[in-house]
CSV table of C-alpha atoms in Angstrom, one decimal:
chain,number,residue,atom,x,y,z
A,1233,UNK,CA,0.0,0.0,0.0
A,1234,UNK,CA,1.3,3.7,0.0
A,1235,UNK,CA,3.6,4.3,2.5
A,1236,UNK,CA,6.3,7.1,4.0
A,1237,UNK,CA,8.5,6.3,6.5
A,1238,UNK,CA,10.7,8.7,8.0
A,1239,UNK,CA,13.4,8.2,10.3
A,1240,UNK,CA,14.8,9.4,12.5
A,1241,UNK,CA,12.2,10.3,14.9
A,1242,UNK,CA,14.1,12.4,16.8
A,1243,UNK,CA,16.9,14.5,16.1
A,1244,UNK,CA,19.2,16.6,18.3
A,1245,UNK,CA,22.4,18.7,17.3
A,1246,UNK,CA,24.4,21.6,18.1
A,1247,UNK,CA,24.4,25.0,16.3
A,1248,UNK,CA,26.1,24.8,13.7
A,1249,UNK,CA,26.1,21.0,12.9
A,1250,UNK,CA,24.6,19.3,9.8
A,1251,UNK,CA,21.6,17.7,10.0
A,1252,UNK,CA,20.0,14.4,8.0
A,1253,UNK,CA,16.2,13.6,7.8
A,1254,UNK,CA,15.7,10.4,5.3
A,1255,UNK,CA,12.4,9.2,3.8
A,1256,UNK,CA,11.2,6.3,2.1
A,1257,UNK,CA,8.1,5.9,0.1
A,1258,UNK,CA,6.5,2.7,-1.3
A,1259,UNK,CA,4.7,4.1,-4.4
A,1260,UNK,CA,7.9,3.8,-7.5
A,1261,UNK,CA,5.7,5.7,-9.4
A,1262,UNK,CA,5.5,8.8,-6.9
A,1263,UNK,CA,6.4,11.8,-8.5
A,1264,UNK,CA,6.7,14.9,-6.0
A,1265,UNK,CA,8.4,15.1,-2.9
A,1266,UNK,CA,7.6,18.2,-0.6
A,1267,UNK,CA,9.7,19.1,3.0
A,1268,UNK,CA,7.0,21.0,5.4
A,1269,UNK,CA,8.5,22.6,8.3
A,1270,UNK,CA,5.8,22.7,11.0
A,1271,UNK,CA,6.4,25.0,14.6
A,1272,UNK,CA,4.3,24.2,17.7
A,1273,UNK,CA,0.9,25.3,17.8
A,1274,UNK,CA,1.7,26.7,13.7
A,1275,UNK,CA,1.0,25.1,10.6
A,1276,UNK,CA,2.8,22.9,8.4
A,1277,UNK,CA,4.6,25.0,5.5
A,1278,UNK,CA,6.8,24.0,2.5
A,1279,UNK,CA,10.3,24.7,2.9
A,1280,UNK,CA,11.3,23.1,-0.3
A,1281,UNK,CA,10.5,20.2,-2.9
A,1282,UNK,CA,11.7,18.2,-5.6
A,1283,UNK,CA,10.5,16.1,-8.3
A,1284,UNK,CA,11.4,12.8,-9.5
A,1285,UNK,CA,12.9,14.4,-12.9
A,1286,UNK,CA,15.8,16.1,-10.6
A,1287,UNK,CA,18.3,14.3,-8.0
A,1288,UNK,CA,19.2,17.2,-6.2
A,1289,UNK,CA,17.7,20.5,-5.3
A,1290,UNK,CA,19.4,23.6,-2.7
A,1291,UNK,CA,18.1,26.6,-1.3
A,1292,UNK,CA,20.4,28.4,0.8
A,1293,UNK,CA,21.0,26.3,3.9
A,1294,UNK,CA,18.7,23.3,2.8
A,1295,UNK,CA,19.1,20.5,0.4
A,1296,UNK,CA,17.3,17.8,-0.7
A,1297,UNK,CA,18.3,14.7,-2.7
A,1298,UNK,CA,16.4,11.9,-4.5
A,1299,UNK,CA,16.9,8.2,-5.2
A,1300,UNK,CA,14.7,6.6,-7.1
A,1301,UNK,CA,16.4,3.4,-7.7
A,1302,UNK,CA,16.3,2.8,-4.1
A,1303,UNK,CA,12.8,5.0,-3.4
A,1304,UNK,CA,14.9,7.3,-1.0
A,1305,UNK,CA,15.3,11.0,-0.4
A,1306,UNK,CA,16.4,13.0,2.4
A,1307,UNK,CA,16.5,16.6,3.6
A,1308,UNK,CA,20.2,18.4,4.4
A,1309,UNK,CA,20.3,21.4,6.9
A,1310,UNK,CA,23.5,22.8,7.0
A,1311,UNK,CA,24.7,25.1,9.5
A,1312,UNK,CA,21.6,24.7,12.3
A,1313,UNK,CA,20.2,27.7,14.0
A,1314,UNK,CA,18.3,27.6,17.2
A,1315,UNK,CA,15.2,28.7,15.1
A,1316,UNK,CA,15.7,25.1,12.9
A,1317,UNK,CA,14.3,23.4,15.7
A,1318,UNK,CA,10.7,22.2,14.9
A,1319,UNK,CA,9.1,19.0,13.6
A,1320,UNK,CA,9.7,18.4,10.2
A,1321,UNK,CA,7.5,15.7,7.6
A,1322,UNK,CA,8.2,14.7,4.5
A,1323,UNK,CA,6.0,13.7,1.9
A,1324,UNK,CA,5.6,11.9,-1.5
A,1325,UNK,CA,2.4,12.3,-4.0
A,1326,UNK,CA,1.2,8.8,-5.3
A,1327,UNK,CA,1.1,8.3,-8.9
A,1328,UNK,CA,-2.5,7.9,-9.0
A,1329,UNK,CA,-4.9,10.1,-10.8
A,1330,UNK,CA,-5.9,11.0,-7.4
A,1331,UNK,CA,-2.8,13.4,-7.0
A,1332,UNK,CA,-3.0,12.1,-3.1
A,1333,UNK,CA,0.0,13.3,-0.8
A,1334,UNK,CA,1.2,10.9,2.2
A,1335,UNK,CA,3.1,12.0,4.6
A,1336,UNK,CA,5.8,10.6,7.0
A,1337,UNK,CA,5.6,10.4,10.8
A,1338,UNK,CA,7.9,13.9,11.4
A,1339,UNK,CA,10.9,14.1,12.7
A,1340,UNK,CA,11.6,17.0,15.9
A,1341,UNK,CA,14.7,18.3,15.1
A,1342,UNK,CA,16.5,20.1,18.5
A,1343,UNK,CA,19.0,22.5,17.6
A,1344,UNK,CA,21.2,23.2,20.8
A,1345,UNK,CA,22.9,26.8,20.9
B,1412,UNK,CA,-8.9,34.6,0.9
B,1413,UNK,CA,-5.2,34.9,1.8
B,1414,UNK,CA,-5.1,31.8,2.9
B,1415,UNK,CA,-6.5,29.0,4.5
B,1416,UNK,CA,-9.2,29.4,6.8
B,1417,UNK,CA,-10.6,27.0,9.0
B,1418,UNK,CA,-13.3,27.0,11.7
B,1419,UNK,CA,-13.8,26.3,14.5
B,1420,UNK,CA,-10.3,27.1,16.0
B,1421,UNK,CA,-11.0,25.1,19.0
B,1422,UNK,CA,-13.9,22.9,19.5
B,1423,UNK,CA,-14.7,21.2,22.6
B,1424,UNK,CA,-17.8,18.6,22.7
B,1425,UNK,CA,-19.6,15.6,24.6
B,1426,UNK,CA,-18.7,12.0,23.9
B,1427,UNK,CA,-21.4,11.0,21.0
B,1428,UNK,CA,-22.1,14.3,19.8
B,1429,UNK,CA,-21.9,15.9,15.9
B,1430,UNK,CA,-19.7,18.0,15.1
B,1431,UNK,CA,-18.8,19.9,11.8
B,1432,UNK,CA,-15.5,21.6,11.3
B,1433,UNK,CA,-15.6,24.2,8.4
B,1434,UNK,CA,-12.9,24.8,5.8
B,1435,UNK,CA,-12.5,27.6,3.0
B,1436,UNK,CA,-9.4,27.1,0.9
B,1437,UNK,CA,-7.4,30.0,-1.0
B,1438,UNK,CA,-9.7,31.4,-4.1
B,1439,UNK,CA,-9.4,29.5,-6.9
B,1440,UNK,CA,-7.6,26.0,-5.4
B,1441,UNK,CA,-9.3,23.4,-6.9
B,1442,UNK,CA,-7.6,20.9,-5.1
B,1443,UNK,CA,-8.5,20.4,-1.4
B,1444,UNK,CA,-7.7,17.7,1.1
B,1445,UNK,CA,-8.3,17.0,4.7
B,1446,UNK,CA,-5.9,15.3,7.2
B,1447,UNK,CA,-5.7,14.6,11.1
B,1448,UNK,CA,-2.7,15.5,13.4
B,1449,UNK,CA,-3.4,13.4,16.9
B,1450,UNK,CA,-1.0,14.9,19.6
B,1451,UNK,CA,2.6,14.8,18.3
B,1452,UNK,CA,2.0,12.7,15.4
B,1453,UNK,CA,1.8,12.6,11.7
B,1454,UNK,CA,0.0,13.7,9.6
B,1455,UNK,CA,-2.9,11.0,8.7
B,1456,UNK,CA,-4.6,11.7,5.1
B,1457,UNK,CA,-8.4,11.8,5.6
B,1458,UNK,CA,-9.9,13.1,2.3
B,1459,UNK,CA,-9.1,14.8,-1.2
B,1460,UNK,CA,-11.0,16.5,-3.3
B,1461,UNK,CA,-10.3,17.4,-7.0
B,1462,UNK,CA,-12.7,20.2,-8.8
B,1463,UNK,CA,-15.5,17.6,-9.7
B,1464,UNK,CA,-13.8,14.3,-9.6
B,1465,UNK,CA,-15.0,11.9,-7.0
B,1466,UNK,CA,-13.6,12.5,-3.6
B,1467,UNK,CA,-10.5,10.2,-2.5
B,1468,UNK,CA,-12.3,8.8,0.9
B,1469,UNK,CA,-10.0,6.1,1.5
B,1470,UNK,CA,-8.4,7.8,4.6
B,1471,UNK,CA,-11.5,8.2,6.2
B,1472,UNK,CA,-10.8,6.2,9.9
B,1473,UNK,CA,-14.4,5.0,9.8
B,1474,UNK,CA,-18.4,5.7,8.5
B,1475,UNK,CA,-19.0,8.2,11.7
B,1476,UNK,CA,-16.2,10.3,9.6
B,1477,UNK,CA,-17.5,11.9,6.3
B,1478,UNK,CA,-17.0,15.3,4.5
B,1479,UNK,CA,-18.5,17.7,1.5
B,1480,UNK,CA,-17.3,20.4,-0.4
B,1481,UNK,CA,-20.3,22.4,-1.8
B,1482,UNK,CA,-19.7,24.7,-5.0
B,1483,UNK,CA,-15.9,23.4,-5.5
B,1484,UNK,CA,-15.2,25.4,-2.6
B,1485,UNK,CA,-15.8,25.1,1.0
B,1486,UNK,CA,-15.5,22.1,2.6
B,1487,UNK,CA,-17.2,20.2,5.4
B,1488,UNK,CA,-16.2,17.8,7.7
B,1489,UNK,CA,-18.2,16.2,9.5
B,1490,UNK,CA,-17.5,13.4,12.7
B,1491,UNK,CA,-20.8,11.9,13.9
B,1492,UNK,CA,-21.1,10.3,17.4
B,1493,UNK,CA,-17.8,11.1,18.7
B,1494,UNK,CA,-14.8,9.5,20.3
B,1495,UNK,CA,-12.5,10.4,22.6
B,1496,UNK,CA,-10.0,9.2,20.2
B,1497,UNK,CA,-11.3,11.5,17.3
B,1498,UNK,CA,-9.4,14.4,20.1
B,1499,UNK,CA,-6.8,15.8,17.3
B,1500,UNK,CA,-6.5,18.6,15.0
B,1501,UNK,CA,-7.8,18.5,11.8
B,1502,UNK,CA,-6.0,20.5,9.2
B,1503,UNK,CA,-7.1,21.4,5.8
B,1504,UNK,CA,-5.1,21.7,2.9
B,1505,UNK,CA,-6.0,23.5,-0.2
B,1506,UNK,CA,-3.4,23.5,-4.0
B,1507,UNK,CA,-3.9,25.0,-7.7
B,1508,UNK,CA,-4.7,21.8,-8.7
B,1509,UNK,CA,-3.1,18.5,-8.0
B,1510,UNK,CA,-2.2,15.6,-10.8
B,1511,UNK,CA,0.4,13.4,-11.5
B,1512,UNK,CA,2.5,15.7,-13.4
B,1513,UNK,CA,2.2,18.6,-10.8
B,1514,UNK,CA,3.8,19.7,-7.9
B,1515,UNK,CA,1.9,22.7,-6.9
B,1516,UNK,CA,2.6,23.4,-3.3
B,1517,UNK,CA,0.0,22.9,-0.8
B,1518,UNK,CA,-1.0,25.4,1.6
B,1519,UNK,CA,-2.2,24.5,4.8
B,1520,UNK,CA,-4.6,26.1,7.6
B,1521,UNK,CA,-4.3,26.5,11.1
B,1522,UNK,CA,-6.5,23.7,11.7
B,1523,UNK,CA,-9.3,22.9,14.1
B,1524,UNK,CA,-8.2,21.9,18.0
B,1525,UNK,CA,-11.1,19.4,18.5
B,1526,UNK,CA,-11.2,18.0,21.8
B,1527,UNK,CA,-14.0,15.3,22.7
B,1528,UNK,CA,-14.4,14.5,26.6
């Protein structure tokens, strides 16, 4: 069935560090693959995306890569702020006609100052 | 709008009571979906709806769960005899349009706090 899992659940770093969020989906056909930065109490909201046409996309400080051999992607931060820290999902968009976006379970990213 | 709106922001109510949360997605979305945050989890997909395709239901967590979406635009959701376990937030999405060959963004609202006791 479709399926995201994210790992890890939990993240903590300092400021400054790198930090790695993976994804796998289930659906090879899956097309679109959103980040959503989401705050306490805030909504979710896009911090970047990439489809399945490109391996590799950056925007300043965050980076995400594909792999659709092995159904993979993952979201680089580089250079953490204290304001990084929030719970981050991933998603992919099934191939289906119904356009349908799944989401993985979030990972709460710490950023220690 | 400017963005998503949703209503109620908070919603308290009796084990076994209705309840309808309300949401209006940006002008001219076509694309609207509905999904369920329970306390510091996922996001679980509800229901999708496409201009005037038939709605994907197949997140829907059982029949007390239903929505509409009148006119192509807002959209109803509506949890009969409630649960405690239906206690989440229910957030509502809205894109351009959503296909296969798209990635227009999503945009999501603040979502409904719906607490049953």
């Amino acid at each position: 069935g479709e399926n995201v899992e994210q790992h890890p659940s939990t993240l903590s770093v300092q400021e400054g560090d790198s930090a790695v969020i993976k994804c796998t989906y289930s659906d090879s056909a899956s097309n679109y693959f959103p980040w959503y930065k989401q705050e306490l109490g805030k909504r979710p909201q896009l911090i970047i995306d990439i489809r399945s046409n490109v391996g590799e996309k950056k925007d300043q400080r965050i980076a995400v890569t594909l792999n659709k051999t092995a159904k993979h992607f993952s979201l680089h931060i580089t250079e953490t702020q204290p304001e990084d820290s929030a719970v981050y999902f991933c998603a992919a968009r099934i191939s289906s006609n119904t356009g349908k976006l799944i989401f993985g379970q979030g990972t709460t990213l710490q950023v220690k100052p | 709008g400017a963005g998503v709106s949703q209503s109620p922001s908070n919603k308290v109510t009796e084990k076994g009571k209705d309840v309808e949360l309300r949401c209006d997605p940006i002008s001219g979305h076509t694309a609207l979906y509905w999904y369920r945050q329970s306390l510091g989890q996922g996001l679980e997909f509800l229901i999708y709806f496409q201009g005037n395709s038939a709605p994907d239901k197949s997140g829907l967590p059982s029949d007390r769960f239903s929505a509409e979406r009148t006119g192509g635009s807002v959209s109803t959701l509506t949890i009969q005899r409630t649960q405690q376990e239906d206690s989440a937030v229910y957030l509502c999405a809205s894109s351009l349009r959503s296909d296969s060959y798209s990635g227009n963004t999503i945009y999501f609202g603040e979502g409904s706090w719906l607490t049953v006791v």
